[in-house]
CSV table of C-alpha atoms in Angstrom, one decimal:
chain,number,residue,atom,x,y,z
A,1,MET,CA,-125.1,-9.2,-101.5
A,2,ARG,CA,-128.6,-9.0,-100.2
A,3,ARG,CA,-127.8,-11.7,-97.6
A,4,GLU,CA,-124.9,-9.6,-96.2
A,5,THR,CA,-127.1,-6.6,-96.0
A,6,LEU,CA,-129.7,-8.5,-94.0
A,7,LEU,CA,-127.1,-9.9,-91.6
A,8,THR,CA,-125.5,-6.5,-91.0
A,9,GLY,CA,-129.0,-5.0,-90.3
A,10,GLY,CA,-129.7,-7.7,-87.7
A,11,VAL,CA,-126.5,-7.0,-85.9
A,12,VAL,CA,-127.3,-3.3,-85.8
A,13,VAL,CA,-130.7,-4.1,-84.3
A,14,VAL,CA,-129.3,-6.3,-81.6
A,15,VAL,CA,-126.7,-3.6,-80.6
A,16,LEU,CA,-129.4,-0.9,-80.5
A,17,THR,CA,-131.6,-3.1,-78.3
A,18,MET,CA,-128.7,-3.7,-75.8
A,19,LEU,CA,-128.0,0.0,-75.7
A,20,ILE,CA,-131.6,0.9,-75.2
A,21,GLY,CA,-131.9,-1.7,-72.4
A,22,ALA,CA,-128.8,-0.4,-70.6
A,23,THR,CA,-130.1,3.1,-70.8
A,24,ALA,CA,-133.6,2.1,-69.4
A,25,VAL,CA,-132.2,0.1,-66.5
A,26,PRO,CA,-129.6,2.2,-64.5
A,27,GLY,CA,-126.7,0.2,-63.2
A,28,ALA,CA,-127.2,-2.7,-65.6
A,29,LEU,CA,-123.7,-2.3,-67.0
A,30,SER,CA,-122.1,-1.0,-63.8
A,31,GLU,CA,-119.9,-3.2,-61.6
A,32,PRO,CA,-121.4,-4.8,-58.4
A,33,ASP,CA,-121.5,-2.6,-55.4
A,34,ASP,CA,-119.6,-3.9,-52.3
A,35,ASP,CA,-122.4,-2.6,-50.0
A,36,VAL,CA,-124.8,-5.3,-51.0
A,37,ARG,CA,-122.6,-8.1,-49.6
A,38,GLU,CA,-124.1,-10.3,-46.9
A,39,SER,CA,-123.3,-9.2,-43.4
A,40,TYR,CA,-122.1,-11.6,-40.6
A,41,LEU,CA,-122.5,-11.0,-36.8
A,42,ASP,CA,-121.0,-13.3,-34.2
A,43,LEU,CA,-121.5,-13.1,-30.4
A,44,ARG,CA,-117.9,-13.7,-29.3
A,45,GLU,CA,-118.3,-13.4,-25.5
A,46,THR,CA,-120.4,-12.0,-22.7
A,47,THR,CA,-118.9,-10.8,-19.4
A,48,ILE,CA,-120.9,-10.0,-16.3
A,49,GLU,CA,-119.9,-8.1,-13.2
A,50,PRO,CA,-121.8,-6.5,-10.3
A,51,ALA,CA,-122.2,-2.7,-10.8
A,52,SER,CA,-124.0,-2.0,-7.5
A,53,VAL,CA,-125.3,-4.0,-4.6
A,54,ASP,CA,-127.9,-2.9,-2.0
A,55,GLY,CA,-129.9,-4.8,0.6
A,56,GLN,CA,-132.5,-6.2,-1.8
A,57,THR,CA,-131.3,-5.8,-5.4
A,58,VAL,CA,-128.2,-6.3,-7.5
A,59,THR,CA,-127.4,-4.3,-10.7
A,60,LEU,CA,-125.3,-6.5,-13.1
A,61,ALA,CA,-123.2,-4.8,-15.8
A,62,ILE,CA,-123.2,-6.9,-19.0
A,63,ASP,CA,-120.8,-6.5,-21.9
A,64,ALA,CA,-121.7,-8.4,-25.1
A,65,ARG,CA,-118.9,-8.5,-27.7
A,66,LEU,CA,-120.1,-8.7,-31.3
A,67,SER,CA,-117.7,-9.5,-34.2
A,68,HIS,CA,-118.8,-8.1,-37.6
A,69,ARG,CA,-117.6,-8.8,-41.2
A,70,GLY,CA,-119.1,-8.5,-44.7
A,71,GLY,CA,-121.5,-5.9,-45.7
A,72,PRO,CA,-123.3,-3.4,-43.4
A,73,ALA,CA,-125.5,-4.9,-40.7
A,74,GLU,CA,-128.5,-2.6,-40.3
A,75,ASN,CA,-130.8,-2.0,-37.4
A,76,VAL,CA,-128.8,-4.2,-35.0
A,77,THR,CA,-130.4,-4.7,-31.5
A,78,VAL,CA,-129.1,-6.6,-28.5
A,79,GLU,CA,-131.7,-8.0,-26.0
A,80,THR,CA,-130.6,-9.2,-22.6
A,81,ARG,CA,-132.9,-11.3,-20.3
A,82,ALA,CA,-132.3,-12.5,-16.7
A,83,ILE,CA,-134.2,-15.7,-16.0
A,84,ASP,CA,-134.5,-17.0,-12.4
A,85,ALA,CA,-132.6,-20.3,-12.1
A,86,ASP,CA,-135.1,-21.9,-9.7
A,87,THR,CA,-138.4,-20.9,-11.2
A,88,GLY,CA,-137.5,-20.3,-14.9
A,89,LEU,CA,-139.4,-17.1,-14.9
A,90,VAL,CA,-138.1,-14.0,-16.6
A,91,ALA,CA,-136.9,-11.6,-13.9
A,92,THR,CA,-136.1,-8.6,-16.2
A,93,THR,CA,-135.4,-7.7,-19.9
A,94,THR,CA,-133.5,-4.9,-21.5
A,95,ARG,CA,-132.8,-3.9,-25.1
A,96,GLN,CA,-129.9,-1.9,-26.5
A,97,SER,CA,-130.1,-0.4,-30.0
A,98,VAL,CA,-126.8,-0.5,-31.8
A,99,GLY,CA,-127.8,0.8,-35.2
A,100,THR,CA,-125.8,0.0,-38.3
A,101,VAL,CA,-122.5,-1.9,-38.0
A,102,GLU,CA,-119.9,-1.6,-40.8
A,103,GLY,CA,-116.4,-2.9,-41.4
A,104,GLU,CA,-114.6,-5.8,-40.1
A,105,ARG,CA,-114.4,-5.0,-36.4
A,106,GLU,CA,-115.6,-5.9,-32.9
A,107,VAL,CA,-118.4,-4.0,-31.2
A,108,SER,CA,-119.0,-3.7,-27.4
A,109,VAL,CA,-122.6,-3.5,-26.4
A,110,ARG,CA,-123.1,-2.6,-22.7
A,111,SER,CA,-126.3,-2.9,-20.6
A,112,ASN,CA,-127.3,-3.0,-17.0
A,113,ILE,CA,-130.0,-5.2,-15.5
A,114,THR,CA,-131.3,-5.2,-11.9
A,115,VAL,CA,-132.4,-8.4,-10.2
A,116,GLU,CA,-133.3,-9.4,-6.6
A,117,ARG,CA,-130.3,-10.3,-4.4
A,118,ALA,CA,-131.2,-13.9,-4.1
A,119,GLY,CA,-130.4,-17.2,-5.7
A,120,GLY,CA,-129.0,-17.5,-9.2
A,121,TYR,CA,-129.9,-16.4,-12.8
A,122,ARG,CA,-129.4,-17.4,-16.4
A,123,ILE,CA,-128.4,-14.5,-18.6
A,124,ASP,CA,-129.6,-14.8,-22.2
A,125,THR,CA,-128.2,-12.5,-24.9
A,126,ILE,CA,-130.0,-12.3,-28.2
A,127,VAL,CA,-128.8,-10.4,-31.3
A,128,TYR,CA,-131.2,-9.1,-33.9
A,129,GLU,CA,-130.5,-7.7,-37.3
A,130,ASP,CA,-133.3,-5.8,-38.9
A,131,GLY,CA,-135.8,-7.7,-36.7
A,132,ASP,CA,-134.3,-11.2,-37.4
A,133,ARG,CA,-132.5,-13.2,-34.7
A,134,VAL,CA,-129.0,-13.9,-35.9
A,135,GLU,CA,-127.1,-14.9,-32.7
A,136,THR,CA,-127.8,-16.1,-29.1
A,137,GLY,CA,-125.7,-16.7,-26.1
A,138,GLN,CA,-126.1,-17.8,-22.4
A,139,GLN,CA,-124.3,-17.2,-19.2
A,140,SER,CA,-125.2,-17.8,-15.6
A,141,VAL,CA,-124.5,-16.2,-12.2
A,142,GLN,CA,-125.0,-18.1,-8.9
A,143,ASN,CA,-125.2,-17.1,-5.2
A,144,VAL,CA,-126.1,-13.5,-5.9
A,145,ASP,CA,-127.2,-13.2,-2.2
A,146,ALA,CA,-123.5,-13.7,-1.2
A,147,LEU,CA,-122.6,-10.2,-2.7
A,148,THR,CA,-122.0,-7.7,0.1
A,149,PRO,CA,-124.1,-4.5,0.0
A,150,ALA,CA,-122.2,-1.3,-0.1
A,151,TYR,CA,-123.4,-0.2,3.3
A,152,ALA,CA,-122.1,-3.4,4.9
A,153,ARG,CA,-118.5,-3.2,3.4
A,154,SER,CA,-115.5,-2.4,5.6
A,155,THR,CA,-111.8,-2.9,5.3
A,156,VAL,CA,-111.6,-3.8,9.0
A,157,THR,CA,-111.8,-7.5,9.7
A,158,PHE,CA,-111.1,-9.9,12.6
A,159,GLN,CA,-107.4,-10.8,12.4
A,160,ARG,CA,-106.6,-14.5,12.0
A,161,PHE,CA,-103.3,-16.0,13.1
A,162,GLU,CA,-101.3,-19.2,12.6
A,163,ASN,CA,-98.7,-20.7,14.8
A,164,ALA,CA,-96.7,-23.5,13.2
A,165,GLY,CA,-99.6,-24.1,10.9
A,166,VAL,CA,-102.1,-24.2,13.7
A,167,PRO,CA,-104.9,-21.5,13.4
A,168,LEU,CA,-105.3,-19.3,16.4
A,169,ASP,CA,-108.6,-17.6,17.5
A,170,SER,CA,-109.2,-13.9,16.8
A,171,ILE,CA,-111.1,-13.7,20.2
A,172,THR,CA,-109.1,-14.9,23.2
A,173,TYR,CA,-109.8,-14.8,27.0
A,174,ARG,CA,-108.3,-15.2,30.4
A,175,ILE,CA,-110.0,-15.7,33.7
A,176,ASP,CA,-109.8,-12.7,35.9
A,177,GLY,CA,-111.7,-14.0,38.9
A,178,VAL,CA,-114.3,-16.5,40.3
A,179,SER,CA,-116.9,-15.6,42.9
A,180,ASP,CA,-120.4,-16.9,43.8
A,181,ASN,CA,-120.3,-19.5,41.1
A,182,ARG,CA,-119.6,-16.9,38.5
A,183,THR,CA,-116.5,-16.4,36.4
A,184,THR,CA,-115.2,-13.0,35.1
A,185,LEU,CA,-113.5,-13.3,31.6
A,186,ASN,CA,-111.1,-10.7,30.4
A,187,VAL,CA,-111.7,-10.9,26.6
A,188,SER,CA,-109.3,-9.6,23.9
A,189,VAL,CA,-110.3,-9.2,20.3
A,190,TYR,CA,-107.8,-8.6,17.4
A,191,VAL,CA,-109.1,-6.5,14.5
A,192,THR,CA,-107.1,-5.3,11.5
A,193,ASN,CA,-107.6,-2.5,8.9
A,194,ALA,CA,-106.7,-4.2,5.6
A,195,GLY,CA,-107.4,-1.1,3.6
A,196,ASN,CA,-105.3,1.8,2.4
A,197,ASN,CA,-107.2,4.5,4.3
A,198,PRO,CA,-108.0,5.0,8.0
A,199,SER,CA,-111.2,3.2,9.0
A,200,THR,CA,-114.4,4.9,10.0
A,201,ASP,CA,-115.5,4.8,13.7
A,202,LEU,CA,-116.5,1.3,14.6
A,203,SER,CA,-117.9,-0.4,17.6
A,204,LEU,CA,-117.5,-4.0,18.8
A,205,ARG,CA,-120.3,-6.0,20.4
A,206,LEU,CA,-119.2,-9.0,22.3
A,207,ARG,CA,-121.5,-11.6,23.9
A,208,ALA,CA,-121.1,-14.9,25.7
A,209,ARG,CA,-123.5,-17.5,24.4
A,210,GLN,CA,-124.0,-20.7,26.3
A,211,ALA,CA,-123.1,-23.5,23.9
A,212,ASP,CA,-126.1,-25.9,24.3
A,213,SER,CA,-129.0,-23.5,25.0
A,214,ASN,CA,-127.8,-20.4,23.0
A,215,VAL,CA,-128.7,-18.3,26.1
A,216,ILE,CA,-126.8,-15.0,26.2
A,217,ALA,CA,-125.1,-15.0,29.6
A,218,ASP,CA,-123.5,-11.6,29.3
A,219,GLU,CA,-122.7,-9.0,26.6
A,220,SER,CA,-120.7,-5.8,26.2
A,221,THR,CA,-120.3,-3.1,23.6
A,222,VAL,CA,-116.9,-1.3,23.2
A,223,ARG,CA,-116.0,1.6,20.9
A,224,VAL,CA,-113.1,0.8,18.5
A,225,GLY,CA,-112.6,4.1,16.8
A,226,GLN,CA,-110.4,4.6,13.8
A,227,ILE,CA,-107.7,2.2,12.9
A,228,ARG,CA,-104.7,3.2,10.7
A,229,PRO,CA,-104.1,1.3,7.4
A,230,GLY,CA,-102.4,-2.0,7.9
A,231,ARG,CA,-102.6,-1.8,11.7
A,232,THR,CA,-104.1,-4.3,14.2
A,233,GLU,CA,-105.9,-3.1,17.3
A,234,ILE,CA,-106.6,-5.1,20.4
A,235,VAL,CA,-110.0,-4.4,21.9
A,236,ARG,CA,-110.6,-5.6,25.5
A,237,THR,CA,-113.7,-6.0,27.6
A,238,GLN,CA,-115.0,-8.1,30.5
A,239,LEU,CA,-117.8,-10.6,30.6
A,240,THR,CA,-119.2,-12.4,33.7
A,241,VAL,CA,-120.8,-15.8,33.2
A,242,PRO,CA,-121.9,-18.8,35.4
A,243,ASP,CA,-119.4,-21.4,36.1
A,244,ASP,CA,-119.2,-25.0,34.7
A,245,TYR,CA,-120.6,-24.2,31.2
A,246,ASN,CA,-119.0,-23.8,27.8
A,247,TYR,CA,-119.6,-20.7,25.8
A,248,TRP,CA,-119.2,-19.2,22.3
A,249,LEU,CA,-117.7,-15.7,22.4
A,250,ASP,CA,-119.5,-14.0,19.5
A,251,GLY,CA,-117.9,-10.8,18.2
A,252,MET,CA,-119.7,-8.4,15.9
A,253,LEU,CA,-118.1,-5.3,14.2
A,254,LEU,CA,-120.6,-2.5,13.7
A,255,SER,CA,-120.3,0.6,11.5
A,256,ASP,CA,-123.0,3.2,11.9
A,257,GLY,CA,-125.3,0.5,13.3
A,258,VAL,CA,-124.6,-2.0,10.5
A,259,ILE,CA,-122.8,-5.4,11.2
A,260,VAL,CA,-119.8,-5.5,8.9
A,261,GLY,CA,-118.0,-8.5,10.3
A,262,THR,CA,-118.6,-11.5,12.7
A,263,GLU,CA,-116.4,-14.0,14.4
A,264,SER,CA,-116.9,-16.7,17.1
A,265,SER,CA,-114.4,-18.5,19.4
A,266,PRO,CA,-115.0,-21.1,22.1
A,267,ALA,CA,-114.6,-20.5,25.8
A,268,ASN,CA,-114.4,-23.8,27.7
A,269,LEU,CA,-115.4,-23.5,31.4
A,270,HIS,CA,-116.9,-26.9,31.8
A,271,PRO,CA,-114.4,-29.1,33.7
A,272,THR,CA,-114.8,-32.2,31.5
A,273,GLU,CA,-116.3,-31.2,28.1
A,274,ARG,CA,-114.6,-28.9,25.6
A,275,LEU,CA,-115.8,-27.0,22.6
A,276,GLN,CA,-114.1,-26.8,19.3
A,277,GLU,CA,-115.0,-24.8,16.2
A,278,ASN,CA,-117.6,-26.3,13.9
A,279,GLU,CA,-118.4,-29.0,16.5
A,280,THR,CA,-121.8,-30.4,17.4
A,281,ARG,CA,-122.2,-30.5,21.1
A,282,GLU,CA,-123.9,-33.1,23.4
A,283,GLN,CA,-126.5,-32.0,26.0
A,284,VAL,CA,-125.2,-31.1,29.4
A,285,GLY,CA,-127.0,-30.4,32.7
A,286,PHE,CA,-128.3,-26.9,31.9
A,287,GLN,CA,-130.0,-24.9,34.7
A,288,SER,CA,-131.8,-21.8,33.5
A,289,SER,CA,-131.7,-20.4,37.0
A,290,ASP,CA,-127.9,-20.0,36.7
A,291,PHE,CA,-128.6,-17.4,34.0
A,292,GLU,CA,-131.2,-15.3,35.8
A,293,GLN,CA,-130.3,-11.7,36.2
A,294,ASP,CA,-130.4,-10.1,39.7
A,295,ARG,CA,-133.6,-8.2,40.2
A,296,PRO,CA,-134.9,-6.2,43.2
A,297,ALA,CA,-137.6,-8.0,45.2
A,298,GLU,CA,-141.1,-6.8,44.3
A,299,GLN,CA,-142.9,-5.0,47.1
A,300,GLY,CA,-146.5,-4.7,48.0
A,301,MET,CA,-147.5,-8.2,46.9
A,302,ASP,CA,-150.8,-9.2,48.5
A,303,GLU,CA,-151.0,-12.6,50.2
A,304,PRO,CA,-153.2,-15.0,48.3
A,305,GLN,CA,-156.7,-15.3,49.9
A,306,GLN,CA,-157.5,-18.7,51.5
A,307,THR,CA,-160.9,-20.2,50.7
A,308,SER,CA,-162.8,-21.2,53.9
A,309,ALA,CA,-164.8,-24.3,54.0
A,310,GLU,CA,-167.7,-22.4,55.6
A,311,GLY,CA,-168.7,-20.4,52.6
A,312,PRO,CA,-172.2,-18.9,52.0
A,313,GLY,CA,-173.4,-22.0,50.1
A,314,PHE,CA,-172.3,-24.4,52.8
A,315,THR,CA,-174.1,-22.4,55.6
A,316,ALA,CA,-177.4,-22.4,53.7
A,317,LEU,CA,-177.2,-26.2,53.3
A,318,ILE,CA,-176.8,-26.7,57.0
A,319,GLY,CA,-179.8,-24.4,57.7
A,320,LEU,CA,-182.0,-26.3,55.3
A,321,LEU,CA,-181.1,-29.7,56.9
A,322,ALA,CA,-182.0,-28.2,60.4
A,323,VAL,CA,-185.4,-27.1,59.2
A,324,LEU,CA,-186.1,-30.6,57.7
A,325,ALA,CA,-185.1,-32.3,61.0
A,326,SER,CA,-187.4,-30.1,63.0
A,327,ALA,CA,-190.3,-30.8,60.7
A,328,LEU,CA,-189.7,-34.5,61.0
A,329,LEU,CA,-189.6,-34.3,64.8
A,330,VAL,CA,-192.9,-32.4,65.0
A,331,ALA,CA,-194.6,-34.9,62.7
A,332,ARG,CA,-193.4,-37.8,64.8
A,333,ARG,CA,-194.8,-36.3,68.0
A,334,GLN,CA,-198.2,-35.7,66.5
A,335,THR,CA,-198.3,-39.3,65.4
A,336,ASN,CA,-197.6,-40.6,68.9
A,337,GLU,CA,-200.3,-38.5,70.4
C-alpha cells in the first residue's frame, strides 16, 4: 500500500512539473507557426530595354522577376550593376528596396541605369535578403552606340527599290549637258515617309564626291517639306562636275539641322572605269585643277622686285680694290726713282 502511494505521488509531481513548465514558457504546447518557415527567392529572368537615348548616354530599363515561396522574405533588396565589357570597370550601380515578400508569387522589380552610349556592358543583378546574398544573375548588352538618339529619329527614309530581284539606287541621275569639260547632272532622290503621321519639315543636302580623292566637286541643298504618311516624294536638283571622273552622290536628310538619314549612289562619268557600291577603287589620273572654283583675278598685286648685281656691298668692294691699286702704283714709282 505504501508502494502505491509513493508511485502515485511521483506521477503527480511529474504532471505538476510539466504544467509549470508549460506555463513558464509561452507557446511551448502550441502548434508550430507557419510564419517561421524558411523562405525561398529565385531570380527567374531579367529583361533590358532602352528607356531613353541621347547623344552621349543611354538609360536602360531593367525588369528583374523574383519568384517567392515558403515563409516571408524580409528586407529584400535588388542591386543592379553595369560593368563595362571592355575595361571590366563598374560604370554605375543602383539599389531597389523591395521590403517583405510573402506568399507564393512572382514579384517584378524595376530599375533604371544610365550608361555612356558606347560599346557594351554586362548587367549584374544581385538579390539580398536581410543583408545576405541569395541570388545572382547576369545579362549583357552590345553595340549601345548603335542606338539612335531621340533627336535623330525620323520616319522619312531613302526609298529602296528592286526590279526582278536587282536592287535599284535611291539616288539616280541623268546628264543634262556638257560644256567646257564640265557635266551637269540632273539628280533625283526618292524619299518615303514610313510613319503614320505627316513628317516634319526636312531638307536634303546632296553632294558629288570624287571617288578616289573624296574632293567635293559640287553640292546643293533642297527643301523637302512635309511628306504625307506612306507617300514617296521625288526631290530633284542639279550638280555640275568635271568630266571623266567617277563620283559618289551623297544624300543627307536633315531635320532641324540634324542628319536623320544618309545614302550614297555611284555616278560613273569615267569612260573606262565604273564604280559599284562597296567597291574599292584603283587610282586614276586625278588633277586637282579640274576642281578649282572660278575666282575673280586679284588686282593691285605688286611686281616682285629684282635684285641687281650692283648692290651697295658690291660697289664698296670695287672702291676698295681701286684704292689698293693706286697705292701699289705710287709705291712702284717711288722705287724706280
